[in-house]
Short mmCIF file of C-alpha atoms and ligand atoms in Angstrom, two decimals:
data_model
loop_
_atom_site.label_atom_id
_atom_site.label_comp_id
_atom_site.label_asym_id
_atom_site.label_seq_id
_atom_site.Cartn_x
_atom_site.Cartn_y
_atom_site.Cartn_z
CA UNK H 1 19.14 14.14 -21.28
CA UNK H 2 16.25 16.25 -20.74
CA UNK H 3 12.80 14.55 -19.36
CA UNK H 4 9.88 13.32 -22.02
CA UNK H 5 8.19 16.68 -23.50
CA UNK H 6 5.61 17.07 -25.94
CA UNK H 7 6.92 19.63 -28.36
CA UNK H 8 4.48 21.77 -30.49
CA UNK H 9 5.46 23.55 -33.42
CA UNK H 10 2.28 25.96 -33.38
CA UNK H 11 1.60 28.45 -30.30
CA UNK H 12 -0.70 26.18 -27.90
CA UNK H 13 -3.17 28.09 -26.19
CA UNK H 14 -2.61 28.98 -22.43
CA UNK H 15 1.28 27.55 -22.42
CA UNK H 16 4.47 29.02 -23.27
CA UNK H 17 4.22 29.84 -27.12
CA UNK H 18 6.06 27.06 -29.26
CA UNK H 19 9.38 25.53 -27.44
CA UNK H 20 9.17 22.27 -25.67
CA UNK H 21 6.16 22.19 -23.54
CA UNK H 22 6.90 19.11 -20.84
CA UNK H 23 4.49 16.97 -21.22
CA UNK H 24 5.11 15.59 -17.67
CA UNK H 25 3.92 19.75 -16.13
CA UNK H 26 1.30 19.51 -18.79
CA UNK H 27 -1.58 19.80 -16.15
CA UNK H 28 -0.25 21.88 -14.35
CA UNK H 29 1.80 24.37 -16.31
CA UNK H 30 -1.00 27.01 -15.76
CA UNK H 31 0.27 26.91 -12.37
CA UNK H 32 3.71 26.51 -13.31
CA UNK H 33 3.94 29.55 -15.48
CA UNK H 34 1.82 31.53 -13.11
CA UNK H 35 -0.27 32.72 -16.57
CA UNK H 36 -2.25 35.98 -15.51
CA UNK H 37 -5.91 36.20 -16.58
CA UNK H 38 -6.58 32.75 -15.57
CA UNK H 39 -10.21 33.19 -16.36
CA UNK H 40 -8.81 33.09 -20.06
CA UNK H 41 -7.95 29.49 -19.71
CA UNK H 42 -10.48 27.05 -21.32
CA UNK H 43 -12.62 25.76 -18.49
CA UNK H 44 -10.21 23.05 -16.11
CA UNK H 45 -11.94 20.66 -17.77
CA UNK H 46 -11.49 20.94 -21.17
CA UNK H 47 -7.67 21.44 -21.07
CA UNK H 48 -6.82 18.27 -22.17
CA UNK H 49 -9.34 18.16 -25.02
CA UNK H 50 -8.62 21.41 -26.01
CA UNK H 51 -4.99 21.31 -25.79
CA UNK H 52 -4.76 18.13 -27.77
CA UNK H 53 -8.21 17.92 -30.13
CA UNK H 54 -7.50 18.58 -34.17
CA UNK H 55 -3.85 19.25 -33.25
CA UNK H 56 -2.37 15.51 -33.56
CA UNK H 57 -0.21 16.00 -37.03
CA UNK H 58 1.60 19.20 -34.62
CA UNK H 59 2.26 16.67 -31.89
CA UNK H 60 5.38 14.37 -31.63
CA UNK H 61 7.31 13.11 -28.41
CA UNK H 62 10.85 14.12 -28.45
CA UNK H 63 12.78 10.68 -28.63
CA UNK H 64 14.18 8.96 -25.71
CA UNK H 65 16.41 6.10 -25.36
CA UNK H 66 14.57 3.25 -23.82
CA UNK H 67 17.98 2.81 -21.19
CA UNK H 68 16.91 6.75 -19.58
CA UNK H 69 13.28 5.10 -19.07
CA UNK H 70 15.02 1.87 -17.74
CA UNK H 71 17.86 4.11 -15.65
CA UNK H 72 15.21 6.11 -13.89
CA UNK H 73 13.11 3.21 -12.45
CA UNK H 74 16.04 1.22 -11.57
CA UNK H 75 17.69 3.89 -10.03
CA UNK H 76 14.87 5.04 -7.84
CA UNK H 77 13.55 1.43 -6.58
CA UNK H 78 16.87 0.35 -5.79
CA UNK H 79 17.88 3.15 -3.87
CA UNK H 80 14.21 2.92 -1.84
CA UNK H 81 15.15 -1.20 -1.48
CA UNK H 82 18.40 0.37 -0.08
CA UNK H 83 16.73 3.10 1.93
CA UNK H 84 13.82 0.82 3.71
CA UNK H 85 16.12 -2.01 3.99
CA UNK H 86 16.13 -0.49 7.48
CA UNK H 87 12.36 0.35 8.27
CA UNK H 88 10.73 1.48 11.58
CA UNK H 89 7.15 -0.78 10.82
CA UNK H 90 7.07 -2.91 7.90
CA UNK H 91 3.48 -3.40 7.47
CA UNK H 92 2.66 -7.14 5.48
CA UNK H 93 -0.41 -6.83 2.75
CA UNK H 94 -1.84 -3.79 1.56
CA UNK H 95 -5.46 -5.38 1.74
CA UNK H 96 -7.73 -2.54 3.48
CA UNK H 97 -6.76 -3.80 7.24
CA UNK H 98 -3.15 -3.26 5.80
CA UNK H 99 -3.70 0.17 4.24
CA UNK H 100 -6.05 1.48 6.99
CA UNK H 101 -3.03 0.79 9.40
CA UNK H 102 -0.59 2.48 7.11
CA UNK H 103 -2.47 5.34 6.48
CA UNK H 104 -3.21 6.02 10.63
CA UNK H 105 0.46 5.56 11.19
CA UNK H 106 1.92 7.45 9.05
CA UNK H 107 0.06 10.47 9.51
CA UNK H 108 0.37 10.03 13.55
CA UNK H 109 4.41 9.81 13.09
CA UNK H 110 5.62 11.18 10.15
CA UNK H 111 9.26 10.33 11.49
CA UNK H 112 8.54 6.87 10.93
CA UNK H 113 10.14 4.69 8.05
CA UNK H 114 6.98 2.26 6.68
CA UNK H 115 7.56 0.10 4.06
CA UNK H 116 4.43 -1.81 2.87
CA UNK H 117 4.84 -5.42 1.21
CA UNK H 118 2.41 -6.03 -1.19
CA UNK H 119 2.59 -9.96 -2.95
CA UNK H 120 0.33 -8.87 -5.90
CA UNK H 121 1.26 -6.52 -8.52
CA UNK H 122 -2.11 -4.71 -9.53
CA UNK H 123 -3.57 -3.77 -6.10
CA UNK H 124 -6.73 -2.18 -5.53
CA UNK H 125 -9.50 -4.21 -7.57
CA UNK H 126 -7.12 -7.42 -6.38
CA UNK H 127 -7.73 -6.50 -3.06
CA UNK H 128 -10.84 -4.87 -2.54
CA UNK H 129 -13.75 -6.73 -2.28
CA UNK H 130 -14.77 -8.29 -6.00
CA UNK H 131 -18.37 -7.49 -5.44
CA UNK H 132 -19.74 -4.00 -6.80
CA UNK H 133 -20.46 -2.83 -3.20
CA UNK H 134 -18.19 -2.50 -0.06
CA UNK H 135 -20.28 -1.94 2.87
CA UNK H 136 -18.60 -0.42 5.26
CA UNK H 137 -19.93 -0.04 9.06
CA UNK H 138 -17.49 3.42 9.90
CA UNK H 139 -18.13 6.23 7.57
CA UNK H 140 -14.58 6.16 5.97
CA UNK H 141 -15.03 10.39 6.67
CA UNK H 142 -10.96 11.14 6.72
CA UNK H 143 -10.86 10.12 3.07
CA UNK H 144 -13.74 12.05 1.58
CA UNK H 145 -14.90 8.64 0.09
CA UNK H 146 -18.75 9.32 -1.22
CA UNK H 147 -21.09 6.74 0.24
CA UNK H 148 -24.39 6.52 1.05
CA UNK H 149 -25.31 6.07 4.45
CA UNK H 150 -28.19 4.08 5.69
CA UNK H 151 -28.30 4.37 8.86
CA UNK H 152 -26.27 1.91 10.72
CA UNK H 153 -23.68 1.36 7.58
CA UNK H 154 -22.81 2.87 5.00
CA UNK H 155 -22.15 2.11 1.51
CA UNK H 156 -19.05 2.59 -0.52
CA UNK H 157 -20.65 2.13 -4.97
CA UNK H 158 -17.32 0.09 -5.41
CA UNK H 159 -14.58 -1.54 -3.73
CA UNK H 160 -11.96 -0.12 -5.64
CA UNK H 161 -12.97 3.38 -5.27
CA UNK H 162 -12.65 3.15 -1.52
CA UNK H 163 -9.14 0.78 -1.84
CA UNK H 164 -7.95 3.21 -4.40
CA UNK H 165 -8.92 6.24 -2.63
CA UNK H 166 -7.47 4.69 0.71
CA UNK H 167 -4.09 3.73 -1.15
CA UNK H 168 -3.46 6.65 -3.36
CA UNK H 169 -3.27 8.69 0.39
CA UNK H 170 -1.55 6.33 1.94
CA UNK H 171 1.53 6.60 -1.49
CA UNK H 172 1.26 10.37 -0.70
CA UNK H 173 2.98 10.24 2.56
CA UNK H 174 6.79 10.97 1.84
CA UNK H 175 7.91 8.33 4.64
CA UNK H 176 5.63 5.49 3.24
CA UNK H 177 7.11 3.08 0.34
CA UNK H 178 5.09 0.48 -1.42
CA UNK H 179 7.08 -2.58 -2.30
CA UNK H 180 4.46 -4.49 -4.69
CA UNK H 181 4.64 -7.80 -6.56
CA UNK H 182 6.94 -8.72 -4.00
CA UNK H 183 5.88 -11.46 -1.35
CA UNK H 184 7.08 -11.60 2.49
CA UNK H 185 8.51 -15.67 2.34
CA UNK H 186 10.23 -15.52 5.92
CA UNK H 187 10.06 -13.70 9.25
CA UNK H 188 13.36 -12.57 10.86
CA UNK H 189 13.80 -13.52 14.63
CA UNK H 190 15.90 -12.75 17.68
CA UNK H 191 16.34 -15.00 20.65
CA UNK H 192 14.79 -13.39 24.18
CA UNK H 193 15.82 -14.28 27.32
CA UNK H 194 12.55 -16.01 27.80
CA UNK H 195 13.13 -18.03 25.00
CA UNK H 196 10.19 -16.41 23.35
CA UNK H 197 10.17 -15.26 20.12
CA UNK H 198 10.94 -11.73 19.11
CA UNK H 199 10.37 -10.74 15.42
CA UNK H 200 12.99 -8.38 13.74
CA UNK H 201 11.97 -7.90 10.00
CA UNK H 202 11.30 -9.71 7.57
CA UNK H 203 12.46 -12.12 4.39
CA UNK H 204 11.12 -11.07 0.78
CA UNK H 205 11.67 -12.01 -2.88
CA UNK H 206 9.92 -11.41 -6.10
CA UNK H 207 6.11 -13.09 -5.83
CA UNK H 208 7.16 -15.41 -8.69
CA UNK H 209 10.19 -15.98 -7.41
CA UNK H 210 8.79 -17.15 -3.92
CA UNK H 211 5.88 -19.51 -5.84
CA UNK H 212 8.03 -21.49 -6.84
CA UNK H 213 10.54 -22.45 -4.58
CA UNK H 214 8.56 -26.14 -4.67
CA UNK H 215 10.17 -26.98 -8.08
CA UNK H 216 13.37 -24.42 -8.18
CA UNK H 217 16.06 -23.68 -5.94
CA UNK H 218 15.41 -20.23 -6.04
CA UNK H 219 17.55 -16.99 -5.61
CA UNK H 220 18.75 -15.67 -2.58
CA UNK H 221 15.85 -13.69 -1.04
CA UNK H 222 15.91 -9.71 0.09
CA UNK H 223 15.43 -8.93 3.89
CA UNK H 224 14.02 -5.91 6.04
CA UNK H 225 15.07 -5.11 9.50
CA UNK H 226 12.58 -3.76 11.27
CA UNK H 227 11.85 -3.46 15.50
CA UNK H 228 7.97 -3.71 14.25
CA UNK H 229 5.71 -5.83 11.82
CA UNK H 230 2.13 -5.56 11.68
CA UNK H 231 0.45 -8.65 9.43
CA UNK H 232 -2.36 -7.78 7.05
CA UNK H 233 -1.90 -10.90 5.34
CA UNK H 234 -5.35 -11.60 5.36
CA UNK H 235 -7.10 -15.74 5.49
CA UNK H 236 -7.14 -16.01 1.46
CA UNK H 237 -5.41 -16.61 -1.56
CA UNK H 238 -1.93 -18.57 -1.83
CA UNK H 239 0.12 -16.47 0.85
CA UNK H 240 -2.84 -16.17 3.29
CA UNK H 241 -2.58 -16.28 7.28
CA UNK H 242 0.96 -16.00 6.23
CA UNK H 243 2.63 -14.55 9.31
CA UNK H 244 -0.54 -16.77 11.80
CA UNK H 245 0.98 -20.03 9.50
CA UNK H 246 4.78 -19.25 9.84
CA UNK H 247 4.92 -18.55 14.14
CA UNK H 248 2.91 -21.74 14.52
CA UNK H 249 5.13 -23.44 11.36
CA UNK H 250 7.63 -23.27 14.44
CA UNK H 251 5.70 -23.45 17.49
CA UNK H 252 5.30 -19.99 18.50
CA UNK H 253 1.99 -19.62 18.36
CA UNK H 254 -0.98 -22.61 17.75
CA UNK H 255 -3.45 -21.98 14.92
CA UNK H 256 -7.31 -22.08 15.97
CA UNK H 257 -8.29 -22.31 12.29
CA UNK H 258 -10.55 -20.10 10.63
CA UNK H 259 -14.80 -20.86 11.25
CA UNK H 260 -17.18 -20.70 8.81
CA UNK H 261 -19.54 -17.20 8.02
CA UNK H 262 -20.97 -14.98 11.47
CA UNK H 263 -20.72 -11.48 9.93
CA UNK H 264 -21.29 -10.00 13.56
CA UNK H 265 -19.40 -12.39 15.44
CA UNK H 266 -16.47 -11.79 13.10
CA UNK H 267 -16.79 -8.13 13.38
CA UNK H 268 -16.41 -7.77 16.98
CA UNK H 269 -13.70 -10.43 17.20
CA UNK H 270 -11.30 -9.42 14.68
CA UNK H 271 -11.28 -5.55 15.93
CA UNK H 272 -10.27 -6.81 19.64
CA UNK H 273 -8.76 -9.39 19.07
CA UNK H 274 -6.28 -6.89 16.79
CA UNK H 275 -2.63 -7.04 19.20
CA UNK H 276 0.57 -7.93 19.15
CA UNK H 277 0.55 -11.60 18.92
CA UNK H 278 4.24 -12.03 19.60
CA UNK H 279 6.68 -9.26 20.15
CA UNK H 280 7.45 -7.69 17.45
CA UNK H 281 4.45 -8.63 15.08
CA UNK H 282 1.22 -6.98 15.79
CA UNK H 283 -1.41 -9.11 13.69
CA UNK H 284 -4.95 -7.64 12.15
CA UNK H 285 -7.53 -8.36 9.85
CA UNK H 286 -8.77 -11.04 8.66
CA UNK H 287 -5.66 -13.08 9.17
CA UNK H 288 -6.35 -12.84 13.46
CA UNK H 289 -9.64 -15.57 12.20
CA UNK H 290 -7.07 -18.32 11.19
CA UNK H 291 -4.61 -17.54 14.60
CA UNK H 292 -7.53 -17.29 17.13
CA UNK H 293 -10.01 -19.54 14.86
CA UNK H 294 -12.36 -16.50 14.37
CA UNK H 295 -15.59 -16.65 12.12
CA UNK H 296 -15.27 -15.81 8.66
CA UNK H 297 -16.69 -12.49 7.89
CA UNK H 298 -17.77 -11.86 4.42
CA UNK H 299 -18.18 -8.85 2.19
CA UNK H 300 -18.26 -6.02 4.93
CA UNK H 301 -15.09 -3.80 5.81
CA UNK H 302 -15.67 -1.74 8.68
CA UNK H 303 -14.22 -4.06 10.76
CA UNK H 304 -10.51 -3.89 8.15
CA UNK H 305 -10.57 -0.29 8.64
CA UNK H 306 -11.01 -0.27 12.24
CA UNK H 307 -8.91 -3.42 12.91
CA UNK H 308 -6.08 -1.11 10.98
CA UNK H 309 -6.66 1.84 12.83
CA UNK H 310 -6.39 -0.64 16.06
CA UNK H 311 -3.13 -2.27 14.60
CA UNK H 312 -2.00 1.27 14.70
CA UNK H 313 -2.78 2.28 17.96
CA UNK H 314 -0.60 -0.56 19.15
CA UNK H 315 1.88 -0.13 17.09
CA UNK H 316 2.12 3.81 18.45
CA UNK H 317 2.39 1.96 22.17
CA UNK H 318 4.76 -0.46 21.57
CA UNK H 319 7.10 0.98 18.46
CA UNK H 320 10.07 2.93 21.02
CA UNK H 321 10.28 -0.37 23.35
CA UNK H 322 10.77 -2.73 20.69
CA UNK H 323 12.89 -0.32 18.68
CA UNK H 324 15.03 -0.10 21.70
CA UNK H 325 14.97 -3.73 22.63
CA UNK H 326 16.29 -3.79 18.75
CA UNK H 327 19.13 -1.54 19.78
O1 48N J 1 -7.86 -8.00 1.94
P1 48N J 1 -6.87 -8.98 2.47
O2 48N J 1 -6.94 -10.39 2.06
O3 48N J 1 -6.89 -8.98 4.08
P2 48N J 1 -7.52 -7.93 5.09
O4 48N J 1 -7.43 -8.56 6.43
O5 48N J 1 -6.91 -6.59 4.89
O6 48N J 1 -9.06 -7.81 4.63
C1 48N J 1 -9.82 -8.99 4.61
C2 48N J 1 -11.01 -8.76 3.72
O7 48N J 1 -10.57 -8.46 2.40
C3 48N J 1 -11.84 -10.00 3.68
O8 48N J 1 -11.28 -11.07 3.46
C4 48N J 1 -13.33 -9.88 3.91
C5 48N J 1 -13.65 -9.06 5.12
N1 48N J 1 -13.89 -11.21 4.10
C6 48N J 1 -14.17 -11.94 3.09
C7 48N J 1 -14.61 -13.32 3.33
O9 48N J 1 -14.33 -14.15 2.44
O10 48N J 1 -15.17 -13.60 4.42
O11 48N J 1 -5.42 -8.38 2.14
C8 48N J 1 -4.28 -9.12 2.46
C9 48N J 1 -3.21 -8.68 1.49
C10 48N J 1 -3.48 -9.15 0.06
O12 48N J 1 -3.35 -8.04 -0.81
C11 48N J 1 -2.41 -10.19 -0.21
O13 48N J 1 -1.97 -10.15 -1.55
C12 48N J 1 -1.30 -9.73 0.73
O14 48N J 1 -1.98 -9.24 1.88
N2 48N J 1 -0.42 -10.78 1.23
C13 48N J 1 0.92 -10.72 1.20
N3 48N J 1 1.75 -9.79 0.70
C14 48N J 1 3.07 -10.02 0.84
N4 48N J 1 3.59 -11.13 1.42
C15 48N J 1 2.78 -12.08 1.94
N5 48N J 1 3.30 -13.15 2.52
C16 48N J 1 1.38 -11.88 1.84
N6 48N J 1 0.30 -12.60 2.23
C17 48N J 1 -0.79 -11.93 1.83
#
């Protein structure tokens, strides 16, 4: 069955005359057609209006069954679950430590296989900052985010439009796959001859699904097997310090505890203290503060996009042993 397509009856101006005209290549079927005499065109931005203004009685969707609609996302996110269920970095919380780390990596090693676990469904205002500001203390430059600088920080107008910005490039890189409203419950682990721990991947279900294994037994979980995890998980909200809380939940590590507010202290401390805390599981942002008992931070993110680009560094250093050690 042939994709969604807006079909015209009349001649619409700049696209093939009459026929179906895909709605889907709508934007871009001046490209697509390679139309001579561009300058013709209405101006870019009026194509929409002027394309669809006064001509709604001509307009109609061709009908689709609801199962293609159903078939096509099914198809697609089962075969990525299927794909990924063998990652090189699985990356836990696409907060802006989380996507900062993505975005570095995946653009340094394109070879690699990065799945990103995400617990919340609608990122981006859920996990930037919920004030209008984000003030940032690196100019976010490799994004072409506007800001205004002042000097010794600069100053993103909204969260959301540096989160968004930050995410929608990070979802453009072909080896990066964003597995959203779907919460990391376990860690997987392989004995060492130290009798250390050495993380392998990790254990995921549906968000809902993991809230409430207090009062159901719930369904059998989905795992990851990966040679490298870095933890974005954050210190907030009902999965916070997730990764910090489930090492020391079995002695692996010992939780300092998060302090209260010292913007600067916080700063400094999060961005060295980014590592890998146990093989395997490189930790960053602002869940390091509840491992090492750092200072809360507040509403500033420099310090997520550097501890990112940190957690990626790391990750570049480490990823071949551990993927061998995985062997
Ligand atoms: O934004 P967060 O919470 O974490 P970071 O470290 O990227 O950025 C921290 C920053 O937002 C602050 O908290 C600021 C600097 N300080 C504020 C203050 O109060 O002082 O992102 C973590 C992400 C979230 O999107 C969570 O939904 C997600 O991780 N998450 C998980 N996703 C899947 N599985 C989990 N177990 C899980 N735990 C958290």
């Amino acid at each position: 069955m042939s994709p969604p397509s807006a079909i015209y009856q009349n001649e619409v101006h700049g696209f093939e005359v009459g026929g179906a005209v895909k709605a889907k290549t709508l934007p871009h079927a001046f490209k697509d057609n390679g139309l001579n005499g561009v300058n013709d065109l209405p101006a870019k931005d009026s194509v929409l209006l002027e394309t669809f203004a006064g001509k709604w009685d001509d307009f109609t969707f061709a009908p689709i069954r609801e199962s293609t609609v159903s078939r096509a996302m099914t198809r697609r996110y089962f075969s990525d679950l299927d794909t990924y269920a063998e990652s090189d970095v699985v990356i836990v919380g696409a907060g802006s430590a989380g996507l900062s780390a993505a975005y570095v990596l995946a653009k340094a090693r394109p070879d690699l296989k990065i799945a990103i676990i995400e617990h919340l469904s609608a990122l981006v205002v859920d996990v930037g900052s919920v004030d209008s500001c984000s003030v940032l203390c690196v100019p976010p430059d490799d994004l072409e985010v506007k800001y205004a600088d002042e000097g010794n920080y600069v100053v993103v107008h909204h969260a959301a439009y540096f989160m968004s910005t930050l995410l929608s490039k990070v979802l453009a890189f072909p080896n990066v796959k964003l597995f959203n409203a779907t919460a990391v419950e376990d860690l997987i682990t392989r004995p060492t001859s130290d009798n250390s721990v050495r993380i392998a991947g990790v254990v995921t279900n549906w968000t809902l699904v993991t809230l409430h294994h207090d009062d159901h037994s719930c369904m059998d979980p989905n795992t990851i097997n990966a040679p490298l995890v870095i933890s974005t998980t954050g210190h907030d909200g009902p999965f916070g310090a997730f990764s910090a809380k489930r090492l020391a939940g079995f002695g692996a590590v010992n939780l300092g505890g998060m302090r209260p507010l010292d913007m600067v202290t916080a700063e400094d401390a999060i961005v060295k203290g980014t590592r890998e805390v146990v093989k395997g599981l490189i930790m960053a942002g602002m869940e390091l503060s509840e491992l090492d008992g750092g200072n809360r931070m507040g509403p500033t993110f420099g310090a997520m996009v550097l501890s990112g680009l940190k957690a990626a560094e790391e990750a570049l250093n480490v990823w071949e042993q551990r993927k061998e050690e995985c062997a």
